[in-house]
mmCIF file with all atom_site columns, C-alpha atoms in Angstrom:
data_model
loop_
_atom_site.group_PDB
_atom_site.id
_atom_site.type_symbol
_atom_site.label_atom_id
_atom_site.label_alt_id
_atom_site.label_comp_id
_atom_site.label_asym_id
_atom_site.label_entity_id
_atom_site.label_seq_id
_atom_site.pdbx_PDB_ins_code
_atom_site.Cartn_x
_atom_site.Cartn_y
_atom_site.Cartn_z
_atom_site.occupancy
_atom_site.B_iso_or_equiv
_atom_site.pdbx_formal_charge
_atom_site.auth_seq_id
_atom_site.auth_comp_id
_atom_site.auth_asym_id
_atom_site.auth_atom_id
_atom_site.pdbx_PDB_model_num
ATOM 1   C CA . MET A 1 1   ? 27.832 -134.295 22.321 1.00 46.00 ? 11  MET A CA 1
ATOM 2   C CA . SER A 1 2   ? 29.095 -130.811 23.051 1.00 51.00 ? 12  SER A CA 1
ATOM 3   C CA . ARG A 1 3   ? 32.772 -129.991 22.784 1.00 55.00 ? 13  ARG A CA 1
ATOM 4   C CA . PHE A 1 4   ? 33.321 -130.400 26.521 1.00 62.00 ? 14  PHE A CA 1
ATOM 5   C CA . ASP A 1 5   ? 31.177 -133.442 27.347 1.00 70.00 ? 15  ASP A CA 1
ATOM 6   C CA . VAL A 1 6   ? 33.753 -135.702 28.914 1.00 85.00 ? 16  VAL A CA 1
ATOM 7   C CA . ASP A 1 7   ? 33.679 -139.489 28.741 1.00 89.00 ? 17  ASP A CA 1
ATOM 8   C CA . ALA A 1 8   ? 36.887 -140.959 27.317 1.00 88.00 ? 18  ALA A CA 1
ATOM 9   C CA . TYR A 1 9   ? 35.066 -144.194 26.484 1.00 90.00 ? 19  TYR A CA 1
ATOM 10  C CA . LEU A 1 10  ? 33.017 -142.371 23.851 1.00 89.00 ? 20  LEU A CA 1
ATOM 11  C CA . ARG A 1 11  ? 34.489 -142.214 20.364 1.00 88.00 ? 21  ARG A CA 1
ATOM 12  C CA . GLY A 1 12  ? 33.945 -138.487 19.912 1.00 86.00 ? 22  GLY A CA 1
ATOM 13  C CA . CYS A 1 13  ? 35.237 -137.396 23.295 1.00 88.00 ? 23  CYS A CA 1
ATOM 14  C CA . ALA A 1 14  ? 37.940 -134.740 23.047 1.00 87.00 ? 24  ALA A CA 1
ATOM 15  C CA . SER A 1 15  ? 39.643 -136.156 26.131 1.00 89.00 ? 25  SER A CA 1
ATOM 16  C CA . ARG A 1 16  ? 40.947 -138.964 23.922 1.00 88.00 ? 26  ARG A CA 1
ATOM 17  C CA . THR A 1 17  ? 43.208 -136.462 22.179 1.00 88.00 ? 27  THR A CA 1
ATOM 18  C CA . VAL A 1 18  ? 44.558 -135.468 25.581 1.00 89.00 ? 28  VAL A CA 1
ATOM 19  C CA . LEU A 1 19  ? 45.167 -139.113 26.492 1.00 90.00 ? 29  LEU A CA 1
ATOM 20  C CA . GLU A 1 20  ? 46.971 -139.569 23.197 1.00 89.00 ? 30  GLU A CA 1
ATOM 21  C CA . ALA A 1 21  ? 49.169 -136.552 23.899 1.00 88.00 ? 31  ALA A CA 1
ATOM 22  C CA . ILE A 1 22  ? 50.217 -137.518 27.418 1.00 91.00 ? 32  ILE A CA 1
ATOM 23  C CA . ALA A 1 23  ? 50.552 -141.251 26.697 1.00 90.00 ? 33  ALA A CA 1
ATOM 24  C CA . ASN A 1 24  ? 53.501 -140.533 24.391 1.00 91.00 ? 34  ASN A CA 1
ATOM 25  C CA . LYS A 1 25  ? 56.830 -141.756 25.824 1.00 93.00 ? 35  LYS A CA 1
ATOM 26  C CA . TRP A 1 26  ? 58.640 -138.588 24.763 1.00 96.00 ? 36  TRP A CA 1
ATOM 27  C CA . THR A 1 27  ? 55.983 -136.378 26.384 1.00 96.00 ? 37  THR A CA 1
ATOM 28  C CA . CYS A 1 28  ? 56.366 -138.340 29.616 1.00 94.00 ? 38  CYS A CA 1
ATOM 29  C CA . LEU A 1 29  ? 60.149 -137.971 29.587 1.00 95.00 ? 39  LEU A CA 1
ATOM 30  C CA . LEU A 1 30  ? 60.040 -134.300 28.555 1.00 97.00 ? 40  LEU A CA 1
ATOM 31  C CA . VAL A 1 31  ? 57.702 -133.414 31.412 1.00 97.00 ? 41  VAL A CA 1
ATOM 32  C CA . ASP A 1 32  ? 60.171 -135.063 33.771 1.00 94.00 ? 42  ASP A CA 1
ATOM 33  C CA . ALA A 1 33  ? 63.166 -133.354 32.128 1.00 96.00 ? 43  ALA A CA 1
ATOM 34  C CA . LEU A 1 34  ? 61.516 -129.911 32.271 1.00 97.00 ? 44  LEU A CA 1
ATOM 35  C CA . GLN A 1 35  ? 60.136 -130.075 35.808 1.00 95.00 ? 45  GLN A CA 1
ATOM 36  C CA . HIS A 1 36  ? 63.041 -128.158 37.409 1.00 95.00 ? 46  HIS A CA 1
ATOM 37  C CA . GLY A 1 37  ? 62.972 -125.126 35.136 1.00 96.00 ? 47  GLY A CA 1
ATOM 38  C CA . PRO A 1 38  ? 63.839 -123.894 31.653 1.00 97.00 ? 48  PRO A CA 1
ATOM 39  C CA . VAL A 1 39  ? 66.028 -126.091 29.459 1.00 97.00 ? 49  VAL A CA 1
ATOM 40  C CA . ARG A 1 40  ? 67.574 -125.468 26.059 1.00 96.00 ? 50  ARG A CA 1
ATOM 41  C CA . PHE A 1 41  ? 66.829 -127.720 23.081 1.00 95.00 ? 51  PHE A CA 1
ATOM 42  C CA . GLY A 1 42  ? 70.350 -129.169 22.912 1.00 94.00 ? 52  GLY A CA 1
ATOM 43  C CA . ALA A 1 43  ? 70.323 -130.077 26.591 1.00 97.00 ? 53  ALA A CA 1
ATOM 44  C CA . LEU A 1 44  ? 66.972 -131.821 26.155 1.00 97.00 ? 54  LEU A CA 1
ATOM 45  C CA . ARG A 1 45  ? 68.292 -133.760 23.195 1.00 95.00 ? 55  ARG A CA 1
ATOM 46  C CA . ARG A 1 46  ? 71.314 -134.916 25.195 1.00 96.00 ? 56  ARG A CA 1
ATOM 47  C CA . LYS A 1 47  ? 69.166 -135.888 28.188 1.00 96.00 ? 57  LYS A CA 1
ATOM 48  C CA . LEU A 1 48  ? 66.655 -137.887 26.129 1.00 96.00 ? 58  LEU A CA 1
ATOM 49  C CA . ASP A 1 49  ? 69.099 -140.396 24.701 1.00 96.00 ? 59  ASP A CA 1
ATOM 50  C CA . GLY A 1 50  ? 67.792 -141.786 21.424 1.00 95.00 ? 60  GLY A CA 1
ATOM 51  C CA . ILE A 1 51  ? 65.311 -139.048 20.530 1.00 96.00 ? 61  ILE A CA 1
ATOM 52  C CA . THR A 1 52  ? 65.754 -137.627 17.062 1.00 96.00 ? 62  THR A CA 1
ATOM 53  C CA . GLN A 1 53  ? 65.819 -133.904 16.434 1.00 95.00 ? 63  GLN A CA 1
ATOM 54  C CA . LYS A 1 54  ? 62.580 -134.304 14.468 1.00 97.00 ? 64  LYS A CA 1
ATOM 55  C CA . SER A 1 55  ? 60.792 -136.186 17.279 1.00 97.00 ? 65  SER A CA 1
ATOM 56  C CA . LEU A 1 56  ? 61.973 -133.705 19.891 1.00 97.00 ? 66  LEU A CA 1
ATOM 57  C CA . THR A 1 57  ? 60.828 -130.758 17.777 1.00 96.00 ? 67  THR A CA 1
ATOM 58  C CA . GLN A 1 58  ? 57.444 -132.355 17.055 1.00 97.00 ? 68  GLN A CA 1
ATOM 59  C CA . THR A 1 59  ? 56.838 -133.307 20.680 1.00 97.00 ? 69  THR A CA 1
ATOM 60  C CA . LEU A 1 60  ? 57.807 -129.876 22.014 1.00 97.00 ? 70  LEU A CA 1
ATOM 61  C CA . ARG A 1 61  ? 55.552 -128.177 19.434 1.00 97.00 ? 71  ARG A CA 1
ATOM 62  C CA . ALA A 1 62  ? 52.643 -130.454 20.333 1.00 96.00 ? 72  ALA A CA 1
ATOM 63  C CA . MET A 1 63  ? 53.177 -129.785 24.038 1.00 97.00 ? 73  MET A CA 1
ATOM 64  C CA . GLU A 1 64  ? 53.363 -126.042 23.356 1.00 97.00 ? 74  GLU A CA 1
ATOM 65  C CA . ARG A 1 65  ? 50.156 -126.235 21.301 1.00 96.00 ? 75  ARG A CA 1
ATOM 66  C CA . ASP A 1 66  ? 48.453 -128.112 24.134 1.00 96.00 ? 76  ASP A CA 1
ATOM 67  C CA . GLY A 1 67  ? 49.509 -125.409 26.596 1.00 96.00 ? 77  GLY A CA 1
ATOM 68  C CA . MET A 1 68  ? 51.882 -127.663 28.537 1.00 97.00 ? 78  MET A CA 1
ATOM 69  C CA . VAL A 1 69  ? 55.147 -126.005 27.473 1.00 98.00 ? 79  VAL A CA 1
ATOM 70  C CA . ILE A 1 70  ? 56.249 -122.403 27.149 1.00 98.00 ? 80  ILE A CA 1
ATOM 71  C CA . ARG A 1 71  ? 58.845 -121.655 24.484 1.00 98.00 ? 81  ARG A CA 1
ATOM 72  C CA . THR A 1 72  ? 60.946 -118.533 25.030 1.00 97.00 ? 82  THR A CA 1
ATOM 73  C CA . VAL A 1 73  ? 63.209 -117.107 22.323 1.00 95.00 ? 83  VAL A CA 1
ATOM 74  C CA . TYR A 1 74  ? 65.932 -114.717 23.463 1.00 93.00 ? 84  TYR A CA 1
ATOM 75  C CA . PRO A 1 75  ? 67.104 -112.109 20.928 1.00 92.00 ? 85  PRO A CA 1
ATOM 76  C CA . THR A 1 76  ? 70.761 -113.098 20.899 1.00 92.00 ? 86  THR A CA 1
ATOM 77  C CA . ILE A 1 77  ? 73.005 -114.125 18.039 1.00 91.00 ? 87  ILE A CA 1
ATOM 78  C CA . PRO A 1 78  ? 72.462 -116.977 17.544 1.00 89.00 ? 88  PRO A CA 1
ATOM 79  C CA . PRO A 1 79  ? 68.997 -116.937 19.095 1.00 88.00 ? 89  PRO A CA 1
ATOM 80  C CA . ARG A 1 80  ? 68.714 -118.825 22.395 1.00 92.00 ? 90  ARG A CA 1
ATOM 81  C CA . VAL A 1 81  ? 65.549 -120.865 22.873 1.00 94.00 ? 91  VAL A CA 1
ATOM 82  C CA . GLU A 1 82  ? 64.418 -122.346 26.163 1.00 97.00 ? 92  GLU A CA 1
ATOM 83  C CA . TYR A 1 83  ? 61.500 -124.587 27.033 1.00 98.00 ? 93  TYR A CA 1
ATOM 84  C CA . GLU A 1 84  ? 59.746 -124.802 30.371 1.00 98.00 ? 94  GLU A CA 1
ATOM 85  C CA . LEU A 1 85  ? 56.575 -126.291 31.726 1.00 98.00 ? 95  LEU A CA 1
ATOM 86  C CA . SER A 1 86  ? 53.513 -124.088 32.020 1.00 98.00 ? 96  SER A CA 1
ATOM 87  C CA . ASP A 1 87  ? 51.225 -124.355 35.043 1.00 97.00 ? 97  ASP A CA 1
ATOM 88  C CA . LEU A 1 88  ? 49.244 -126.966 33.104 1.00 96.00 ? 98  LEU A CA 1
ATOM 89  C CA . GLY A 1 89  ? 52.447 -128.902 32.333 1.00 96.00 ? 99  GLY A CA 1
ATOM 90  C CA . ARG A 1 90  ? 53.518 -128.762 35.966 1.00 97.00 ? 100 ARG A CA 1
ATOM 91  C CA . SER A 1 91  ? 50.135 -130.184 36.986 1.00 96.00 ? 101 SER A CA 1
ATOM 92  C CA . VAL A 1 92  ? 50.990 -133.478 35.254 1.00 96.00 ? 102 VAL A CA 1
ATOM 93  C CA . VAL A 1 93  ? 54.515 -133.870 36.724 1.00 96.00 ? 103 VAL A CA 1
ATOM 94  C CA . GLY A 1 94  ? 53.426 -136.205 39.526 1.00 95.00 ? 104 GLY A CA 1
ATOM 95  C CA . LEU A 1 95  ? 51.581 -138.475 37.122 1.00 94.00 ? 105 LEU A CA 1
ATOM 96  C CA . MET A 1 96  ? 54.533 -138.642 34.710 1.00 93.00 ? 106 MET A CA 1
ATOM 97  C CA . GLU A 1 97  ? 57.017 -139.225 37.535 1.00 93.00 ? 107 GLU A CA 1
ATOM 98  C CA . GLY A 1 98  ? 54.821 -142.092 38.701 1.00 93.00 ? 108 GLY A CA 1
ATOM 99  C CA . ILE A 1 99  ? 54.653 -143.634 35.242 1.00 93.00 ? 109 ILE A CA 1
ATOM 100 C CA . LYS A 1 100 ? 58.418 -143.312 34.781 1.00 92.00 ? 110 LYS A CA 1
ATOM 101 C CA . ARG A 1 101 ? 59.135 -144.763 38.219 1.00 94.00 ? 111 ARG A CA 1
ATOM 102 C CA . TRP A 1 102 ? 56.687 -147.649 37.707 1.00 95.00 ? 112 TRP A CA 1
ATOM 103 C CA . SER A 1 103 ? 58.306 -148.401 34.326 1.00 94.00 ? 113 SER A CA 1
ATOM 104 C CA . GLU A 1 104 ? 61.773 -148.485 35.856 1.00 95.00 ? 114 GLU A CA 1
ATOM 105 C CA . GLU A 1 105 ? 60.649 -150.625 38.814 1.00 97.00 ? 115 GLU A CA 1
ATOM 106 C CA . HIS A 1 106 ? 58.778 -153.208 36.731 1.00 96.00 ? 116 HIS A CA 1
ATOM 107 C CA . VAL A 1 107 ? 60.874 -153.444 33.562 1.00 96.00 ? 117 VAL A CA 1
ATOM 108 C CA . GLY A 1 108 ? 62.313 -156.814 34.656 1.00 96.00 ? 118 GLY A CA 1
ATOM 109 C CA . GLU A 1 109 ? 58.860 -158.317 35.177 1.00 97.00 ? 119 GLU A CA 1
ATOM 110 C CA . ILE A 1 110 ? 57.609 -156.980 31.862 1.00 96.00 ? 120 ILE A CA 1
ATOM 111 C CA . LEU A 1 111 ? 60.622 -158.289 29.924 1.00 96.00 ? 121 LEU A CA 1
ATOM 112 C CA . THR A 1 112 ? 60.299 -161.698 31.607 1.00 96.00 ? 122 THR A CA 1
ATOM 113 C CA . ALA A 1 113 ? 56.591 -161.835 30.719 1.00 96.00 ? 123 ALA A CA 1
ATOM 114 C CA . ARG A 1 114 ? 57.355 -160.880 27.102 1.00 95.00 ? 124 ARG A CA 1
ATOM 115 C CA . ASP A 1 115 ? 60.001 -163.592 26.821 1.00 95.00 ? 125 ASP A CA 1
ATOM 116 C CA . ALA A 1 116 ? 57.599 -166.195 28.246 1.00 94.00 ? 126 ALA A CA 1
ATOM 117 C CA . TYR A 1 117 ? 54.843 -165.101 25.876 1.00 94.00 ? 127 TYR A CA 1
ATOM 118 C CA . ASP A 1 118 ? 57.168 -165.187 22.857 1.00 93.00 ? 128 ASP A CA 1
ATOM 119 C CA . LEU A 1 119 ? 58.399 -168.662 23.814 1.00 92.00 ? 129 LEU A CA 1
ATOM 120 C CA . ARG A 1 120 ? 54.812 -169.960 24.107 1.00 90.00 ? 130 ARG A CA 1
ATOM 121 C CA . ALA A 1 121 ? 53.918 -168.371 20.775 1.00 87.00 ? 131 ALA A CA 1
ATOM 122 C CA . GLU A 1 122 ? 56.880 -170.084 19.088 1.00 86.00 ? 132 GLU A CA 1
ATOM 123 C CA . GLN A 1 123 ? 55.851 -173.471 20.511 1.00 88.00 ? 133 GLN A CA 1
ATOM 124 C CA . GLU A 1 124 ? 52.159 -173.257 19.587 1.00 83.00 ? 134 GLU A CA 1
ATOM 125 C CA . PRO A 1 125 ? 51.222 -175.145 16.439 1.00 78.00 ? 135 PRO A CA 1
ATOM 126 C CA . ARG A 1 126 ? 50.617 -172.869 13.509 1.00 75.00 ? 136 ARG A CA 1
ATOM 127 C CA . PRO A 1 127 ? 47.374 -173.244 11.558 1.00 76.00 ? 137 PRO A CA 1
ATOM 128 C CA . VAL A 1 128 ? 47.741 -174.886 8.168  1.00 75.00 ? 138 VAL A CA 1
ATOM 129 C CA . PRO A 1 129 ? 46.431 -172.657 5.369  1.00 78.00 ? 139 PRO A CA 1
ATOM 130 C CA . VAL A 1 130 ? 43.463 -174.142 3.539  1.00 78.00 ? 140 VAL A CA 1
ATOM 131 C CA . GLY A 1 131 ? 43.053 -173.602 -0.085 1.00 68.00 ? 141 GLY A CA 1
#
């Protein structure tokens, strides 16, 4: 398989690394948060309630490495750093907006299904260990 043969069902396909990158909840939320233009690190951290500084830093670096985010450092004291989506990052905005919207619209159904599953699992007889 060459480097650019694409079939995500194949173990060695590089597209799996892309799927892994964009399937991250923080990546999804960062794409949405950055879609309207450059944003500073602190503003991103405030917007993404619950993200740690470490997770935000790691996700932004991964997105920058993947060519989805542009990091700009301004030579001020202290240095000002802004993040914005690249053309590649902007190309995934619609997909991420859709995922976010679907998640918000169906959270009730998902939580209800989880509760029902957990209740059934609690009521099922547990196997008796042999030995």
